[in-house]
mmCIF file of C-alpha atoms in Angstrom:
data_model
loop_
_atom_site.group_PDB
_atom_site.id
_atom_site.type_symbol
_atom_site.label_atom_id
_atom_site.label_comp_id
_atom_site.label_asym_id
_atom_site.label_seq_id
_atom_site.Cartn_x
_atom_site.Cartn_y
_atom_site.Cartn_z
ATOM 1 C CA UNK A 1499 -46.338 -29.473 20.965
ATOM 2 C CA UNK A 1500 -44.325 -29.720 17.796
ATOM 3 C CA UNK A 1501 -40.364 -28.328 18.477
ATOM 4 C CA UNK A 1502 -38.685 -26.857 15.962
ATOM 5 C CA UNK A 1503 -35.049 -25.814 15.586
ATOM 6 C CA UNK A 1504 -34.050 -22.188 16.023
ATOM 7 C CA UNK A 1505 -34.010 -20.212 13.231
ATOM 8 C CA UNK A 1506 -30.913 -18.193 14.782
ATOM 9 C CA UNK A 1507 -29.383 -20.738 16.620
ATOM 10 C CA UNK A 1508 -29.133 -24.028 15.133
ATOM 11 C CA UNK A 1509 -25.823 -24.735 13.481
ATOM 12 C CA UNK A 1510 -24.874 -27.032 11.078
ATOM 13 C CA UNK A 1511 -21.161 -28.439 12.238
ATOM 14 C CA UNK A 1512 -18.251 -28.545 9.788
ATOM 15 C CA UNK A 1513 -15.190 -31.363 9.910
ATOM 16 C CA UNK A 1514 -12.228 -30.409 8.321
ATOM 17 C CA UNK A 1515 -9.315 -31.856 8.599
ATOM 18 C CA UNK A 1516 -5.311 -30.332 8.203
ATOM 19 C CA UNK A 1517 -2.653 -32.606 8.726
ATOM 20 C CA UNK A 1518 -3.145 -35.038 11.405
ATOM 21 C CA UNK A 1519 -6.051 -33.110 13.015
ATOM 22 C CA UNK A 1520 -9.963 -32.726 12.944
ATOM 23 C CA UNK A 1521 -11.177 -29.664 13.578
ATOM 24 C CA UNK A 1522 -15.114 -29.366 14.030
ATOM 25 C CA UNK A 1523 -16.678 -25.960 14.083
ATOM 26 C CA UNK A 1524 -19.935 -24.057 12.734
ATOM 27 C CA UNK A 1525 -20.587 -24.364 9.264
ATOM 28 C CA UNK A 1526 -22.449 -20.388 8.931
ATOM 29 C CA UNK A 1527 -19.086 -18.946 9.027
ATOM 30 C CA UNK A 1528 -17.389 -19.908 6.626
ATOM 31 C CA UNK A 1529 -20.164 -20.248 3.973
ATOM 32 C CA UNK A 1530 -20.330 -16.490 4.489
ATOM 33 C CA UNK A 1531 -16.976 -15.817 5.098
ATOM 34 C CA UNK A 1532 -15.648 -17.718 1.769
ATOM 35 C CA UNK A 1533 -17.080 -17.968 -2.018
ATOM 36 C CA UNK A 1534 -15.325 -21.316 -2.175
ATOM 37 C CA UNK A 1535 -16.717 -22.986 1.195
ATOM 38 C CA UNK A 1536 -19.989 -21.659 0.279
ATOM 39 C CA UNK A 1537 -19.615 -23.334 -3.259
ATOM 40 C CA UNK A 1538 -18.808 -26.378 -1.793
ATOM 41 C CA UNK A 1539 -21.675 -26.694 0.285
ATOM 42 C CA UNK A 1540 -23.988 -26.996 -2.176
ATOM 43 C CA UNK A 1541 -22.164 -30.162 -4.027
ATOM 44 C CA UNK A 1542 -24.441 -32.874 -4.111
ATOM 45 C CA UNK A 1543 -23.488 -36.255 -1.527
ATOM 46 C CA UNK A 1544 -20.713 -38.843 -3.483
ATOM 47 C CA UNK A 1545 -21.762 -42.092 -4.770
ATOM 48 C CA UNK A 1546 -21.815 -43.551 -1.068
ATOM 49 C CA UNK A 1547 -23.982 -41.258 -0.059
ATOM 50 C CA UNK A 1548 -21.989 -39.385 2.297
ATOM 51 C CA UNK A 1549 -21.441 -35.570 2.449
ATOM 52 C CA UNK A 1550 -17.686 -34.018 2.695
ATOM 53 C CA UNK A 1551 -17.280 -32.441 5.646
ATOM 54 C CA UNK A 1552 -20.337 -33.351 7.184
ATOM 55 C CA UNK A 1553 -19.342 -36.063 9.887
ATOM 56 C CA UNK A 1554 -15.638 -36.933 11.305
ATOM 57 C CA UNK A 1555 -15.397 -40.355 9.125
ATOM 58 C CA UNK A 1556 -15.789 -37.593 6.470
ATOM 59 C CA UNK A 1557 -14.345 -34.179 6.964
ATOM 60 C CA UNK A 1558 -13.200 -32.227 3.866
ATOM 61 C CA UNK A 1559 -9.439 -32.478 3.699
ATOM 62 C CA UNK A 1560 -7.180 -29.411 3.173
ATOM 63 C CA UNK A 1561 -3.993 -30.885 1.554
ATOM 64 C CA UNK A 1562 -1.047 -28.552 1.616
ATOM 65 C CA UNK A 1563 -1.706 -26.606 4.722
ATOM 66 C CA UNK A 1564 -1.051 -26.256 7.692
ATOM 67 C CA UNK A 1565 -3.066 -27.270 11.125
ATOM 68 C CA UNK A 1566 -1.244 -23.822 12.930
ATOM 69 C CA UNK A 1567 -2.428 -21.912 10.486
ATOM 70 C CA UNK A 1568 -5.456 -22.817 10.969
ATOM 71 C CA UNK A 1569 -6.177 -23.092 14.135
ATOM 72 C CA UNK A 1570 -5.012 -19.114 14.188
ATOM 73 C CA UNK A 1571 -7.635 -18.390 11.296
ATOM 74 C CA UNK A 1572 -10.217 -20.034 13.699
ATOM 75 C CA UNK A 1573 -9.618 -18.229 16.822
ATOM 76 C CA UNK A 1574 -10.357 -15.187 15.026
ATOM 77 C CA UNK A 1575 -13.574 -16.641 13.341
ATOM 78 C CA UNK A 1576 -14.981 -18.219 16.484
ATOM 79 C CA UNK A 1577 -13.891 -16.073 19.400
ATOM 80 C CA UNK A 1578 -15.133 -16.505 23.085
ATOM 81 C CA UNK A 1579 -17.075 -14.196 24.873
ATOM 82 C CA UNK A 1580 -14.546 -13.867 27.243
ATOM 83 C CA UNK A 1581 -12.193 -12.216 24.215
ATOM 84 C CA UNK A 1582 -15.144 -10.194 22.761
ATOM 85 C CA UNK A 1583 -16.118 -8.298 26.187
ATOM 86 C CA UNK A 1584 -12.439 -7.345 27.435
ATOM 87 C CA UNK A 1585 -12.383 -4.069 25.686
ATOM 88 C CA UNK A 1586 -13.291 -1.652 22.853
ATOM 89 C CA UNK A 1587 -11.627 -4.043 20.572
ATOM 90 C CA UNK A 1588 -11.836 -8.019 20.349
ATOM 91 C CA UNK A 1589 -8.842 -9.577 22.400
ATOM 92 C CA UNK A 1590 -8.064 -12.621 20.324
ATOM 93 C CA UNK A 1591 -4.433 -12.763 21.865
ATOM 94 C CA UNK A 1592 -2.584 -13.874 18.994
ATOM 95 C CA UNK A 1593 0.947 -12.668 18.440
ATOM 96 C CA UNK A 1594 2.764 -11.592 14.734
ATOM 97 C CA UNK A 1595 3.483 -14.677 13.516
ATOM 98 C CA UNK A 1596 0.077 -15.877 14.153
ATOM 99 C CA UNK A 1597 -1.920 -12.965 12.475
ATOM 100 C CA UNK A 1598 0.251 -13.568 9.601
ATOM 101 C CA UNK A 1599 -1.525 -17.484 9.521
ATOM 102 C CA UNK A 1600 -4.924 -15.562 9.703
ATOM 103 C CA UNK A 1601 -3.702 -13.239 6.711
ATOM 104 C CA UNK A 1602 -2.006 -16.243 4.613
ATOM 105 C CA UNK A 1603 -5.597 -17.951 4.868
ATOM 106 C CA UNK A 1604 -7.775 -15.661 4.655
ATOM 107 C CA UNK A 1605 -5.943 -14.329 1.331
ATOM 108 C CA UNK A 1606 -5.973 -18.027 -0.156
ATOM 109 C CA UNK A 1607 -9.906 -18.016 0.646
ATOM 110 C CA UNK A 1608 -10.782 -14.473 0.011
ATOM 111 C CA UNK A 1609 -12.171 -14.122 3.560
ATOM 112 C CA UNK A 1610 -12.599 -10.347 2.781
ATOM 113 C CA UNK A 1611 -12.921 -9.155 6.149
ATOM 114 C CA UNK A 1612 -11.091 -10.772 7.898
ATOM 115 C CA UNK A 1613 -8.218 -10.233 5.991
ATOM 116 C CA UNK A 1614 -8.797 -6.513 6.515
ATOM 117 C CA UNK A 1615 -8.322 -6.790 9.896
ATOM 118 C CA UNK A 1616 -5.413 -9.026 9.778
ATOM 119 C CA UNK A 1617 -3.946 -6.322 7.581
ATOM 120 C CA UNK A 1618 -5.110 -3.766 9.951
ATOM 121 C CA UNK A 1619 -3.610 -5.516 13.384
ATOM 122 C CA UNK A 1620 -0.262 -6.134 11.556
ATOM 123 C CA UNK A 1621 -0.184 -2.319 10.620
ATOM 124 C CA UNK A 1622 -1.487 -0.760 13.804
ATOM 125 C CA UNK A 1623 -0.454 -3.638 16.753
ATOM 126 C CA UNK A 1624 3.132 -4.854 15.650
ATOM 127 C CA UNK A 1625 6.513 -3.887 14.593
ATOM 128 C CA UNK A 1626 6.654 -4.653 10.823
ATOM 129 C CA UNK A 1627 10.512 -4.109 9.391
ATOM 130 C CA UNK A 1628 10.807 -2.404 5.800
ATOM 131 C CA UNK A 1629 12.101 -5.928 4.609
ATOM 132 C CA UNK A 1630 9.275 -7.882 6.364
ATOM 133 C CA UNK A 1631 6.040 -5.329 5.115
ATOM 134 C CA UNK A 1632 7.787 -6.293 1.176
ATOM 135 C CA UNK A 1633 7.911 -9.885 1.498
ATOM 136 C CA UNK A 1634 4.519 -10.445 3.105
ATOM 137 C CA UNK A 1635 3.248 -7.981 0.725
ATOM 138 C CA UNK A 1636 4.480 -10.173 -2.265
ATOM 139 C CA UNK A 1637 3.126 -12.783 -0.298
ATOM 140 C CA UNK A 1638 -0.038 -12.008 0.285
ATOM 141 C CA UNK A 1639 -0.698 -8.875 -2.296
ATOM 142 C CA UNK A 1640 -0.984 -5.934 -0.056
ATOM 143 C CA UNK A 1641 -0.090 -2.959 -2.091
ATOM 144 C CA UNK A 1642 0.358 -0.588 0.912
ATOM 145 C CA UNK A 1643 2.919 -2.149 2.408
ATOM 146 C CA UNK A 1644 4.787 -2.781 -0.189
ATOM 147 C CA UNK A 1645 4.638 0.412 -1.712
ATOM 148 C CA UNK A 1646 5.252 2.224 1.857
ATOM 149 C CA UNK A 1647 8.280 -0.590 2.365
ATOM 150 C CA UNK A 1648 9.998 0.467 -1.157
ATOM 151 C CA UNK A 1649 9.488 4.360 -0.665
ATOM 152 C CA UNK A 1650 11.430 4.228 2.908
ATOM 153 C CA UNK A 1651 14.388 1.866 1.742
ATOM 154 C CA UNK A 1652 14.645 4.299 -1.597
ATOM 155 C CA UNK A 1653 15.197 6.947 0.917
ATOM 156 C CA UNK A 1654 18.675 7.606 1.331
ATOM 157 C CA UNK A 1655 18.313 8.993 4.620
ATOM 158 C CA UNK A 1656 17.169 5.253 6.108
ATOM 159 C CA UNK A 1657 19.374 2.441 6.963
ATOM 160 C CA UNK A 1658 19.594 -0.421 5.218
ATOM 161 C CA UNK A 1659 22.092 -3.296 5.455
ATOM 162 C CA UNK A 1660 23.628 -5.749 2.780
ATOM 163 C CA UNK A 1661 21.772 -8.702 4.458
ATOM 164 C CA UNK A 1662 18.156 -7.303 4.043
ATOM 165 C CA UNK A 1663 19.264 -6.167 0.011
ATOM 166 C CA UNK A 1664 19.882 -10.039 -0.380
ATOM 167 C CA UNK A 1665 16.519 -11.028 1.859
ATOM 168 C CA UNK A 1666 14.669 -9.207 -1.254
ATOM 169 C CA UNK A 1667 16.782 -10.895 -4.170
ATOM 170 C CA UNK A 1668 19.360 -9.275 -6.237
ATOM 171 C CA UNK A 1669 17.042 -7.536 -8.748
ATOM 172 C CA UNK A 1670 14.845 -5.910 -6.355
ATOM 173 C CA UNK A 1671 17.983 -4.640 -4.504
ATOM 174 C CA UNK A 1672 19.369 -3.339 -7.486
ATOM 175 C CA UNK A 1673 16.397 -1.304 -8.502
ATOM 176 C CA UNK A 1674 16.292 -0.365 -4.917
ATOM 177 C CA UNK A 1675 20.282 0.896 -5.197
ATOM 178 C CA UNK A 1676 19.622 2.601 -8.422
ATOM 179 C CA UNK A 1677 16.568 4.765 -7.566
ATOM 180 C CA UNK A 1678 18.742 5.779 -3.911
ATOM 181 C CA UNK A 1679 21.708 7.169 -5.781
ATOM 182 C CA UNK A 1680 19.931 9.391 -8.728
ATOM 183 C CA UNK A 1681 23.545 10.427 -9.604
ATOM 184 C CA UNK A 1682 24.058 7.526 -11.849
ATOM 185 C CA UNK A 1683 21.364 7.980 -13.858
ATOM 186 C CA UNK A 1684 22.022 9.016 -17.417
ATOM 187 C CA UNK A 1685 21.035 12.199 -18.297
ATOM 188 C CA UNK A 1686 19.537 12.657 -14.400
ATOM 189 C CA UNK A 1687 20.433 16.588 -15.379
ATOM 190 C CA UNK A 1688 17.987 16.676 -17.759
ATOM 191 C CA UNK A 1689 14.976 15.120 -15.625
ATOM 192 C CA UNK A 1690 11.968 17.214 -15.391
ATOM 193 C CA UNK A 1691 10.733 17.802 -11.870
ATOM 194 C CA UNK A 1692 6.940 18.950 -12.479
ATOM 195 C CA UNK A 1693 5.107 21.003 -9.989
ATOM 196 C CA UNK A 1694 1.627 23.411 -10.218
ATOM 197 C CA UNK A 1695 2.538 27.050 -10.531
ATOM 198 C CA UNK A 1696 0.447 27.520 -7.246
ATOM 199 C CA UNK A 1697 2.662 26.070 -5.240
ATOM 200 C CA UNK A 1698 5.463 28.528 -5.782
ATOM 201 C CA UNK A 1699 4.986 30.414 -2.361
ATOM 202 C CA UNK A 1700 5.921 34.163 -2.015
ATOM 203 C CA UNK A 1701 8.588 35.313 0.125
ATOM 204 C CA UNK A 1702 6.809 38.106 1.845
ATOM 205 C CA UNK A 1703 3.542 35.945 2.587
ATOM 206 C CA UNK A 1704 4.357 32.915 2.153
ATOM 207 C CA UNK A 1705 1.673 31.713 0.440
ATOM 208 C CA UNK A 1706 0.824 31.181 -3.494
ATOM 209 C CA UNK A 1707 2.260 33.405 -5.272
ATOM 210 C CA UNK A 1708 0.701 32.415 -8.779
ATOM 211 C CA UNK A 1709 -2.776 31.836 -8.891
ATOM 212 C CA UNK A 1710 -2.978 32.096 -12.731
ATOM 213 C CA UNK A 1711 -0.559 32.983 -15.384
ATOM 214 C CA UNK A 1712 -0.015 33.896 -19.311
ATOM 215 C CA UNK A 1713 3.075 32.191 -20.684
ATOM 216 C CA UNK A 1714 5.581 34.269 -21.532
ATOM 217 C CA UNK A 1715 6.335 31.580 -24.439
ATOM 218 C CA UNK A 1716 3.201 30.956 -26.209
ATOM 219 C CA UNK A 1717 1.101 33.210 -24.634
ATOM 220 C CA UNK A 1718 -1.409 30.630 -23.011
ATOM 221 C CA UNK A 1719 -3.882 31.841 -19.839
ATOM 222 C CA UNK A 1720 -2.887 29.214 -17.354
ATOM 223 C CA UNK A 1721 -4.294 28.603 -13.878
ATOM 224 C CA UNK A 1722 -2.310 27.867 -10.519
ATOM 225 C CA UNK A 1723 -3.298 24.244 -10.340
ATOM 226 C CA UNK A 1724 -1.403 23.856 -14.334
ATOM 227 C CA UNK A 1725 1.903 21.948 -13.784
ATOM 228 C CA UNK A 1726 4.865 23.409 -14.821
ATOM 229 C CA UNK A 1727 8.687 21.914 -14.145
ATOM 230 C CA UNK A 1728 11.905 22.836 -13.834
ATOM 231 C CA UNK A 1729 15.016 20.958 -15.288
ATOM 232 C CA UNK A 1730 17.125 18.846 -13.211
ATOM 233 C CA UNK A 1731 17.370 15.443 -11.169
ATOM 234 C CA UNK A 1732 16.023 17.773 -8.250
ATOM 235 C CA UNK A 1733 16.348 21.071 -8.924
ATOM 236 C CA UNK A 1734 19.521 22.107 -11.074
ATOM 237 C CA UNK A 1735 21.052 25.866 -11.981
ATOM 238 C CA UNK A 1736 21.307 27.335 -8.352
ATOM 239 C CA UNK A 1737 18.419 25.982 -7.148
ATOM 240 C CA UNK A 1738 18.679 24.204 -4.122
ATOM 241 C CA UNK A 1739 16.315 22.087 -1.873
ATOM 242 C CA UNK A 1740 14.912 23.218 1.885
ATOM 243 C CA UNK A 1741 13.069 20.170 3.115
ATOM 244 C CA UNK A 1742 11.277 16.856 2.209
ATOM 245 C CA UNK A 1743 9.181 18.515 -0.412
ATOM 246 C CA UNK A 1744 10.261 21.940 -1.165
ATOM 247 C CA UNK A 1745 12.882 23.863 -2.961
ATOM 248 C CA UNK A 1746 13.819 27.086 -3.467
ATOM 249 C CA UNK A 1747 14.319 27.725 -7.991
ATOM 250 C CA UNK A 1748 14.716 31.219 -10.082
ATOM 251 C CA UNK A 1749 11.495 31.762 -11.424
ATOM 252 C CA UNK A 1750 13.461 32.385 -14.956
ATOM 253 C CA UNK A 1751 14.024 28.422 -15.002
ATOM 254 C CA UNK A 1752 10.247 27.528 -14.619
ATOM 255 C CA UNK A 1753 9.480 25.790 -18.071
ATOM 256 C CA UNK A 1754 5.673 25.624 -19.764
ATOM 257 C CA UNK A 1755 4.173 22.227 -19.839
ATOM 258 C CA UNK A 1756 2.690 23.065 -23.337
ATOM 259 C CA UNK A 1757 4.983 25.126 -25.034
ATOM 260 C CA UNK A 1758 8.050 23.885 -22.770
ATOM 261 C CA UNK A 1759 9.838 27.050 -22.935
ATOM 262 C CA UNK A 1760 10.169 30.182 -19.952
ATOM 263 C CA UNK A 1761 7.062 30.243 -18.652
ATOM 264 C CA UNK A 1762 8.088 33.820 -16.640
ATOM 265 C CA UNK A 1763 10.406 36.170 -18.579
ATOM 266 C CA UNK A 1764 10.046 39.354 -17.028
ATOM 267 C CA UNK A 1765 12.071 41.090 -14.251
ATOM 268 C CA UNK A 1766 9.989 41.445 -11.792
ATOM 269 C CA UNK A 1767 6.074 39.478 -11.008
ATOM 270 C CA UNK A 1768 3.873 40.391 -8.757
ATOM 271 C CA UNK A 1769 2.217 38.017 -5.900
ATOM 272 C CA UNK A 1770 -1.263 37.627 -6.905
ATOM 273 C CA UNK A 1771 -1.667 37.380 -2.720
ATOM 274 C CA UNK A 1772 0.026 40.362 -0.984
ATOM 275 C CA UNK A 1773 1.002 42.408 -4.365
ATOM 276 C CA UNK A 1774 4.454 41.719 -2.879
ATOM 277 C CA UNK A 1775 7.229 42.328 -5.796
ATOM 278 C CA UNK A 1776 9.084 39.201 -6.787
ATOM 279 C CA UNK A 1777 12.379 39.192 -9.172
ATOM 280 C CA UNK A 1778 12.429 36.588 -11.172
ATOM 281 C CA UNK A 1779 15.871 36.041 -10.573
ATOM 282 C CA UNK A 1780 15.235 35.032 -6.952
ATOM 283 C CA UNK A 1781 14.709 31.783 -5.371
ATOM 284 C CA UNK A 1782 11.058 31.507 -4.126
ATOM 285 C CA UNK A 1783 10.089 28.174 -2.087
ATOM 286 C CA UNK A 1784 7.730 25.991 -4.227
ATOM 287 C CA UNK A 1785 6.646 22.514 -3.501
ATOM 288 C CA UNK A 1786 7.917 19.551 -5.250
ATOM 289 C CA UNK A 1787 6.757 16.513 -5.824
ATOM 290 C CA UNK A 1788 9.202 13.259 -4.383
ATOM 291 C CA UNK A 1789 11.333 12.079 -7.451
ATOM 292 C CA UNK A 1790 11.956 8.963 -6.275
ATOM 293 C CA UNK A 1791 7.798 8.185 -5.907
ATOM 294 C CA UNK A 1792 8.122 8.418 -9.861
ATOM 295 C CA UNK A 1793 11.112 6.168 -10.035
ATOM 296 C CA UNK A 1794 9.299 3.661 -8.002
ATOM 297 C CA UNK A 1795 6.278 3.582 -10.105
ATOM 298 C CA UNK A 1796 8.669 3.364 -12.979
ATOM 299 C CA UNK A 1797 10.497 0.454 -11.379
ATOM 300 C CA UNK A 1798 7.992 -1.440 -9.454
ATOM 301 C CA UNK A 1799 4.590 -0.187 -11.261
ATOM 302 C CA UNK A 1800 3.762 -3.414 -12.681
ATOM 303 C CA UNK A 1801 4.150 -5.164 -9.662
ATOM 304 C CA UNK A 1802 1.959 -2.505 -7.912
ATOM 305 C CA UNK A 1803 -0.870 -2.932 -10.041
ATOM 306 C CA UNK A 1804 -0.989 -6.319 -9.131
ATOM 307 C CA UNK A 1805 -1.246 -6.026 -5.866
ATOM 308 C CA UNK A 1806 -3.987 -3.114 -6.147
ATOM 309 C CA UNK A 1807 -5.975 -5.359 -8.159
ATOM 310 C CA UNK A 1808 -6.570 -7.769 -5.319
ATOM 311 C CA UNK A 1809 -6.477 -4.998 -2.970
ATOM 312 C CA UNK A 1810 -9.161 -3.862 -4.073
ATOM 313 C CA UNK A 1811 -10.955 -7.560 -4.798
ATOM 314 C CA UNK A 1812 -10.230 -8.547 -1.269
ATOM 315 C CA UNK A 1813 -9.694 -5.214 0.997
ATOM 316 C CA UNK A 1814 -6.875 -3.482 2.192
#
């Protein structure tokens, strides 16, 4: 009877070596796990006849890492049963420091999914600092953390020392500085704050108090979800804010995106809701968009779109 090798389980072995240590492990995975293993598979044997990676006198030789890393990357790629039936999720017992080796790899190879996850763990399983989720993201390209990391230390409500300013360099702490104190801008009194005239919520049922307007100004039918603004770093003229993303403005200062003059001139509107009277000279809530997400963009959008590019190559 003629024996053939299993079509599902008959591995080819891989030798690689990092450092001062071999490791030997299944070939499968990382010819589907990485473009550039899988490329390098199918290079033809050298002069001597002998394929890289193939045997131990021959392993493929990773100059310029690092055998930790490594060995982290492959605990992930090859668990044990034992890890894999311990729970709703794989335990592969690896701490920070270690899933940061499986995302540093895993980014260098493009091992899309398993850099996911890496990304994933760190976010959901560990205690990332605002300075650490902006280094690793310039590290490794992950545009959510860095963009999350910049929009908390812009907030001038968070903490933030002298020593992790430095930690990020001198220009990225002075952006950081400038965007947190918006009272050094030049001409921050002119800024326009834009918002959609739907937002502005009525103060007898507090809901949207505009669903559609004509402009007072150049007599354009608008709907609610048109943006409109207001002048001001924030909201200027007796305005004043009420919470993260709200504000209270006299409909008088609300300015036309097309025409950009008064956008409501008479006395007295009424809510397109509840039929509620409104005067214009009051200070209905409306929702406001966060200034300083602008600034960032402004600041840091080039840098951004880097990092969404291989986002969005690689995952996460």
């Amino acid at each position: 009877m003629a024996v053939n090798p299993s079509a599902e389980f008959f591995w080819q072995t891989l030798f690689l070596q990092v450092e001062d240590e071999i490791f030997c492990v299944p070939r499968c995975e990382f010819e589907e796990s990485a473009e550039i293993f899988a490329d390098m598979f199918t290079l033809p044997p050298g002069a001597d006849g002998n394929v890289e990676g193939a045997s131990k006198d021959h392993p493929i030789i990773l100059e310029g890492y690092r055998k930790e890393d490594l060995r982290c990357l492959l605990r992930v790629m090859y668990p044990r049963a034992s890890q894999l039936l311990s729970g709703d999720q794989p335990s592969f017992n690896l701490e920070k420091a270690e899933w940061i080796s499986v995302l540093k790899l895993s980014t260098i190879w493009g091992m899309k999914k398993i850099r996911s996850h890496a990304i994933y763990v760190l976010s959901s399983d560990t205690q990332l600092s605002l300075i650490e989720k902006i280094k690793l993201a310039r590290e490794h390209k992950v545009e959510k953390w860095f963009v999350e990391g910049i929009l908390n230390l812009v907030d001038r409500k968070s903490q933030i020392s002298l020593t992790d300013l430095a930690d990020l360099g001198w220009e990225t702490a002075a952006r950081i500085l400038w965007i947190r104190d918006p009272d050094s801008h030049p001409g921050s009194d002119k800024l326009a704050v834009p918002f959609k005239l739907n937002s502005i919520k009525c103060p007898h049922c507090v809901k949207s108090a505009i669903l559609s307007w004509r402009c007072s100004s150049c007599q354009t039918m608008l709907t609610g979800e048109h943006e409109f603004f207001v002048l001001g770093k924030q909201i200027m003229n007796g305005g004043r804010k009420v919470g993260p993303r709200e504000a209270r403005v006299q409909l008088s200062l609300v300015k036309c995106n097309l025409c950009k003059h008064s956008a409501i001139a008479q006395r007295f509107i009424s809510c397109q809701t509840c039929n509620g009277s409104i005067q214009t000279s009051s200070q209905p809530v409306f929702e406001m968009p966060d200034p300083s997400e602008e600034m960032v963009s402004e600041e840091f959008g080039e840098e951004i779109k880097e990092y969404k590019l291989v986002s969005a190559s690689l995952g996460m």
